[in-house]
Coordinates of C-alpha atoms in Angstrom, one line a residue:
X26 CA -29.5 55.4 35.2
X27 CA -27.3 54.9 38.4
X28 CA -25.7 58.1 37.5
X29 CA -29.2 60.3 37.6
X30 CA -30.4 57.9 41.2
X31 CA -26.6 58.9 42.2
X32 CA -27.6 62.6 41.6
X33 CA -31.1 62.5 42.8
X34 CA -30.2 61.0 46.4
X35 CA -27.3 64.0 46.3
X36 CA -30.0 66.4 45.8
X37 CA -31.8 65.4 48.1
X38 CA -29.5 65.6 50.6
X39 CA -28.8 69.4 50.0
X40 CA -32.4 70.1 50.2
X41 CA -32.7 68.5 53.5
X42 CA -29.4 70.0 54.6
X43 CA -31.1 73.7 53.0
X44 CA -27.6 73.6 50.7
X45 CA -29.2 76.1 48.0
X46 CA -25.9 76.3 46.2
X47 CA -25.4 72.7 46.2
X48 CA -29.3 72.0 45.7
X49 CA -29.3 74.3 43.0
X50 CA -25.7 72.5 41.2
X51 CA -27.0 68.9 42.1
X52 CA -30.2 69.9 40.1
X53 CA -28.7 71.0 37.2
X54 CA -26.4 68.2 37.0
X55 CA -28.9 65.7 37.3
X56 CA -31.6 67.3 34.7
X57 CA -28.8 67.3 32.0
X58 CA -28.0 63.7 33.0
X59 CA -31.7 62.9 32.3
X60 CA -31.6 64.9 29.8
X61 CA -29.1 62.4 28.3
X62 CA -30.6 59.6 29.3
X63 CA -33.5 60.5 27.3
X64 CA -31.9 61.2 24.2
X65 CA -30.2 57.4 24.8
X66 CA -34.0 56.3 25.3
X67 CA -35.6 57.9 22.6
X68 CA -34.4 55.6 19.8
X69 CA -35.9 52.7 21.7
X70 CA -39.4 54.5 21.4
X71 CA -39.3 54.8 17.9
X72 CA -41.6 52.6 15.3
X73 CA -39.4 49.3 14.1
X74 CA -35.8 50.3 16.4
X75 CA -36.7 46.9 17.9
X76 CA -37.1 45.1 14.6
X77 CA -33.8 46.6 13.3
X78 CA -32.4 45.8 16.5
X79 CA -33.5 42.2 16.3
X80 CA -31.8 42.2 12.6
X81 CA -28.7 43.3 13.7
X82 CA -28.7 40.6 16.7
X83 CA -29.6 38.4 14.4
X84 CA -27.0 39.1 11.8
X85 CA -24.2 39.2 14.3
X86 CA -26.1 35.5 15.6
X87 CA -25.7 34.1 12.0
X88 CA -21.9 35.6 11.5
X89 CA -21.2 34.1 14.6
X90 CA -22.6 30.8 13.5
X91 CA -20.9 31.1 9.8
X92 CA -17.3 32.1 11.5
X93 CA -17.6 28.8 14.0
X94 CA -18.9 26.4 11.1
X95 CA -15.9 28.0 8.6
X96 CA -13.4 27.4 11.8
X97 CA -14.8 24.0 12.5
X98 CA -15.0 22.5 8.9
X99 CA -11.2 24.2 8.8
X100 CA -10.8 22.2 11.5
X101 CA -12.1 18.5 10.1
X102 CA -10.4 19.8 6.5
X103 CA -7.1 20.0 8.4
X104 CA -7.8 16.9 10.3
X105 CA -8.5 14.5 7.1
X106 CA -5.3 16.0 5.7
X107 CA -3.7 15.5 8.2
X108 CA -5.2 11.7 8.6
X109 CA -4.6 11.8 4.5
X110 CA -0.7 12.2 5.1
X111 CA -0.5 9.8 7.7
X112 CA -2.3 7.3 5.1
X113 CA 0.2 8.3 2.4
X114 CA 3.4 8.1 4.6
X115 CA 2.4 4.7 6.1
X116 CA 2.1 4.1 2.5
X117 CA 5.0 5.4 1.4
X118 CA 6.8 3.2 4.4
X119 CA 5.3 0.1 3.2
X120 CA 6.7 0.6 0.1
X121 CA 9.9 1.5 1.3
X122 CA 10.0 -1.5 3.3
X123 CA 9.1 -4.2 0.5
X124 CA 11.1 -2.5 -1.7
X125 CA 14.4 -2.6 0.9
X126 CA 13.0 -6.4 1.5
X127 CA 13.4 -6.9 -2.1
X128 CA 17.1 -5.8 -2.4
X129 CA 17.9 -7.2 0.8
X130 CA 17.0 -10.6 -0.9
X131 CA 18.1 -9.9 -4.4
X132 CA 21.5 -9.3 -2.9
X133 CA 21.1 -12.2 -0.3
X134 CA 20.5 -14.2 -3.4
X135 CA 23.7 -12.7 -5.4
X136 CA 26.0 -13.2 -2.9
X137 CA 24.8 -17.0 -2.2
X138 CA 25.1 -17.1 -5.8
X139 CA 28.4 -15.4 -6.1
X140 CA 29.9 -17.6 -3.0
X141 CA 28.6 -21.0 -5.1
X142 CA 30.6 -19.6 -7.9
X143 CA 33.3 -19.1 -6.5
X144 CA 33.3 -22.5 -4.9
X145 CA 32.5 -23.8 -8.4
X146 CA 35.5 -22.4 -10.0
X147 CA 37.5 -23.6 -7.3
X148 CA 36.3 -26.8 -7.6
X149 CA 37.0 -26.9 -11.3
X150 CA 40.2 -25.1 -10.8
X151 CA 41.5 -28.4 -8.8
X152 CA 39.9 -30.7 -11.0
X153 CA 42.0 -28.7 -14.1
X154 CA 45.2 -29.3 -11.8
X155 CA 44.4 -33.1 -11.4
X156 CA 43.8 -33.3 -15.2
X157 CA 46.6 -31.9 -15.7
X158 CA 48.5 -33.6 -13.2
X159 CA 47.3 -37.3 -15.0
X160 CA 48.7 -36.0 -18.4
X161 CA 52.1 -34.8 -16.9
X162 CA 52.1 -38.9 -15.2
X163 CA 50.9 -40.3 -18.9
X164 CA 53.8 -38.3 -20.1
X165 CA 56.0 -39.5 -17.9
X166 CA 55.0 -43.2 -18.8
X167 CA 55.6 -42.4 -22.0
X168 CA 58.7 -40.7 -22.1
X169 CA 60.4 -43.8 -19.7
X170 CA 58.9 -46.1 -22.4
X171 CA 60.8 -44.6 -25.1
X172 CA 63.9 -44.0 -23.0
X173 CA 63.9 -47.7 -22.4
X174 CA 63.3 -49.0 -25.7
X175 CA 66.4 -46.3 -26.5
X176 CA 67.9 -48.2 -24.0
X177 CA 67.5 -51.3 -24.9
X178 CA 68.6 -50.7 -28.5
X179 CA 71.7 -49.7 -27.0
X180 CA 72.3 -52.6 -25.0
X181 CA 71.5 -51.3 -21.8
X182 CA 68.5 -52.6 -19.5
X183 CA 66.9 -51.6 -16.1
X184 CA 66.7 -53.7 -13.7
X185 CA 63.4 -55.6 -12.9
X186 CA 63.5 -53.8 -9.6
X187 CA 63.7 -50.2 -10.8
X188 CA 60.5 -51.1 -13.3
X189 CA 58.9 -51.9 -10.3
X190 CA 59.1 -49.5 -8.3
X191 CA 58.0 -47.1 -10.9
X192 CA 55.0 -49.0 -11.6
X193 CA 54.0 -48.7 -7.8
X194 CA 54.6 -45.2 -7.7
X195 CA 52.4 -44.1 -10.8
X196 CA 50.2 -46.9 -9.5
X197 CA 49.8 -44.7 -6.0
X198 CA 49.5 -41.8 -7.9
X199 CA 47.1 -42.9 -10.1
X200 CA 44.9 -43.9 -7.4
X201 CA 45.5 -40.5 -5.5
X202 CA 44.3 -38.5 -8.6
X203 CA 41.8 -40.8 -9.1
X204 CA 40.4 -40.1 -5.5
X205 CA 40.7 -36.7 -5.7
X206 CA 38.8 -36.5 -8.9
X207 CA 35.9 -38.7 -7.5
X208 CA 36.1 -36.1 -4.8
X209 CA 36.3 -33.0 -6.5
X210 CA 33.2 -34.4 -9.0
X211 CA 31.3 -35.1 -5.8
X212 CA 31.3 -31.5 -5.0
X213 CA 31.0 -30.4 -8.2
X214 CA 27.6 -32.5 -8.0
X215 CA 26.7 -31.5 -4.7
X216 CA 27.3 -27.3 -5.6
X217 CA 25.1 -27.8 -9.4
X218 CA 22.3 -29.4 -7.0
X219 CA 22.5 -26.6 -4.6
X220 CA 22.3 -24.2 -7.3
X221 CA 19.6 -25.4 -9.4
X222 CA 17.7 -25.5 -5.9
X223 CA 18.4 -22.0 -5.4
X224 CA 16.8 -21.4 -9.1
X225 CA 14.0 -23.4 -8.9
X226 CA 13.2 -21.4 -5.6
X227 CA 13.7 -18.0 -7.6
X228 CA 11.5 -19.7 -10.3
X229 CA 8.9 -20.8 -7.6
X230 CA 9.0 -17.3 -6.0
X231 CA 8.9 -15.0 -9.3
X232 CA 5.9 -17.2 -10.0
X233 CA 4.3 -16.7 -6.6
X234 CA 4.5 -13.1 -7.5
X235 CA 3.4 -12.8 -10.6
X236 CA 0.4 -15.2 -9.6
X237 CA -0.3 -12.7 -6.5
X238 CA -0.4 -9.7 -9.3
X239 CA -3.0 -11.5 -11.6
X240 CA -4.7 -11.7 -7.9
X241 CA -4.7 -8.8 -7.2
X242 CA -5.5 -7.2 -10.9
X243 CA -8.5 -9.5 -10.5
X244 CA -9.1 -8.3 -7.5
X245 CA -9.3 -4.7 -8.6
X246 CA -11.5 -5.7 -11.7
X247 CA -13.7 -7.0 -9.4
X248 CA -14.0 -4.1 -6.9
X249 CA -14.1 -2.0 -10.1
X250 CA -17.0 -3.9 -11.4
X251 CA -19.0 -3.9 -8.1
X252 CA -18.6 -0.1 -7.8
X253 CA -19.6 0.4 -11.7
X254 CA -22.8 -1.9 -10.8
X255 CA -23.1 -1.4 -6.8
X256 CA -21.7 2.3 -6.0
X257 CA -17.9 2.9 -4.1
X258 CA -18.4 0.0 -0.7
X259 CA -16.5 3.3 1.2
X260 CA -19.0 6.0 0.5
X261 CA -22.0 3.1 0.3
X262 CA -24.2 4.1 4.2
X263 CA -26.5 1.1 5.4
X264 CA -29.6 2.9 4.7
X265 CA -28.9 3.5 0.9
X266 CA -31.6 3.4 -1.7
X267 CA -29.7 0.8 -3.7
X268 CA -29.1 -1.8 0.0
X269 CA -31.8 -3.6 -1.0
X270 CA -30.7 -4.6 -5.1
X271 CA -26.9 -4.8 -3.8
X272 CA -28.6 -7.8 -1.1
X273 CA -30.4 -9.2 -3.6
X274 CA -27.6 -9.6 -6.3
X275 CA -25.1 -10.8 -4.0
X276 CA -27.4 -13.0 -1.9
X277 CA -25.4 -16.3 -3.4
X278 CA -22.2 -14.8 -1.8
X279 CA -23.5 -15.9 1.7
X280 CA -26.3 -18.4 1.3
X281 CA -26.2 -21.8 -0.4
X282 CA -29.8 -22.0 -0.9
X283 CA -30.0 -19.0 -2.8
X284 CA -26.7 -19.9 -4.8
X285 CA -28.4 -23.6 -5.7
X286 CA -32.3 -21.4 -6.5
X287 CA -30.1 -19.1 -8.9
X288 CA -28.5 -21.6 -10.6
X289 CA -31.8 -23.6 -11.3
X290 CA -33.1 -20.6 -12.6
X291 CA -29.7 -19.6 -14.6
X292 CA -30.1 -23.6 -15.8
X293 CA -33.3 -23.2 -17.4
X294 CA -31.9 -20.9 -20.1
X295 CA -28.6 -22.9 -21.2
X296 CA -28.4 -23.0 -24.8
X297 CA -25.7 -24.1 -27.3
X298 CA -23.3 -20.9 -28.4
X299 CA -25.0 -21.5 -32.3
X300 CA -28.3 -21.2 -31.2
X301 CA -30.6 -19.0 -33.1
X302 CA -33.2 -18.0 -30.5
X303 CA -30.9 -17.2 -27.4
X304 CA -26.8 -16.8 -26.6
X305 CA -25.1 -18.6 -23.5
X306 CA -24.5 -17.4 -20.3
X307 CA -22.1 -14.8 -19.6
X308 CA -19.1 -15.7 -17.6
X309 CA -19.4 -12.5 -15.3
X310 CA -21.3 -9.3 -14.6
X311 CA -22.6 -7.5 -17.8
X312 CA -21.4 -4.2 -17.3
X313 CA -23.7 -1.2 -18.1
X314 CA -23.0 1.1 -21.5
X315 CA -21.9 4.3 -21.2
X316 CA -24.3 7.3 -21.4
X317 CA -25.4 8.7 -24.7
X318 CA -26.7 11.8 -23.4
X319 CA -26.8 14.3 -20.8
X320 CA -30.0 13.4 -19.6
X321 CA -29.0 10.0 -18.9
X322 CA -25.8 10.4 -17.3
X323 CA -27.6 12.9 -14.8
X324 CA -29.6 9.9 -14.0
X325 CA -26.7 7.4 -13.6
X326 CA -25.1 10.2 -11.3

């Protein structure tokens, strides 16, 4: 269109300048512009060219639409694996963690262990030596015993003086050794206490964790049982069909009144395991059966 105004203002021009040559090439220039312009016009004129127009603008709106929902939900995909891997790797790092933790005081605890030995051993090693050291001094009593009965057989006798002084020196040996075997029992006591502290607290700790397992196994039979009965807590939305049953059956949880009403009602029903017209109460939830057909578990679904 501003090509054929462009030519029409030239033409124009030539006829009021009396150009015939020019008029005459600016009119033929112009008419085959329209001439085009009509053959690019005529297609609008024709019966449904606007509907199939329309279509088309409509199709390229929806693939437009489709390509930006497919890029966005690529988008969240990658962003909840992505939030997915973070979860595993924290994961992964707790584990890592308690499990170095758990060496770390394995070998804290075989070392202590190792260095109480040790000590131990010592300790018994010494009291081994001052053992023996008190059999080599009974020996030695007995061998100048029998030396000085052979001695006296013979005629000859110590003097009083030398019998003393032996008898104060096993005397002060006796009483060394003795000392150092009231010392060396004294540690042996104190080491034994230390180390049966050191396995009761291993005891007291393995027990701690296997009590924490049966928690949390408990824990997961629970939150097993609650989904079975109540749906998954993660994917269960405030406004859910079920909100209303899951209040009701856990109102006890987080009123006293209604925990004392439903065990007055539960109360009234209490019967002897042998008796004929009911059973007892059940200790827990009763969980549902399993579908027998497909109809069913389409329901449950």
């Amino acid at each position: 269109v501003a090509r054929v105004t462009a030519l029409c203002r030239a033409l124009r021009c030539s006829e009021d300048e009396g150009d015939e040559p020019g008029w005459a090439r600016a009119r033929e220039e112009a008419e085959a512009a329209l001439r085009e312009l009509r053959e690019v016009v005529r297609p609008l004129r024709e019966p449904g060219y606007g509907e199939a127009l329309r279509r088309k603008a409509e199709r390229a709106r929806k693939r437009r639409l489709r390509l930006q929902r497919r890029k966005h939900e690529a988008r969240v995909a990658k962003e909840e694996e992505a939030a997915r891997a973070a979860e595993r790797e924290a994961k992964i790092d707790q584990w890592r963690g308690k499990c170095i933790q758990e060496v770390e005081e394995k070998n804290r605890e075989r070392e202590l262990k190792a260095a109480a030995d040790s000590v131990l051993s010592e300790v018994r090693k010494k009291q081994a030596d001052t053992k023996r050291m008190v059999d080599i001094l009974r020996g030695l009593e007995k061998l100048r015993k029998l030396r000085k009965e052979a001695a006296a057989r013979k005629g000859v006798c110590p003097p009083p003086s030398a019998d003393e002084a032996f008898e104060n020196q096993v005397e002060s040996l006796k009483t060394l050794l003795k000392t150092r075997t009231e010392l060396y029992e004294a540690e042996e006591r104190a080491l034994r206490v230390m180390l049966e502290g050191e396995q009761e607290e291993e005891r007291k700790r393995e027990m701690e964790k296997k009590q924490k397992k049966e928690r949390e196994k408990l824990l997961q039979q629970k939150l097993e049982m609650d989904s079975k009965l109540f749906g998954d807590p993660a994917e269960f939305p405030l406004a859910h069909l079920l909100q209303p049953f899951r209040d009701y059956y856990l109102q006890a949880e987080h009123s006293v009144a209604a925990l004392i009403q439903i065990r007055h009602e539960w109360d009234q029903y209490l019967v002897p395991a042998d008796h004929p017209e009911g059973s007892c109460i059940p200790p827990g939830w009763v969980l549902p059966s399993l579908p027998t057909s497909d109809t069913w578990a389409t329901a449950v679904r």
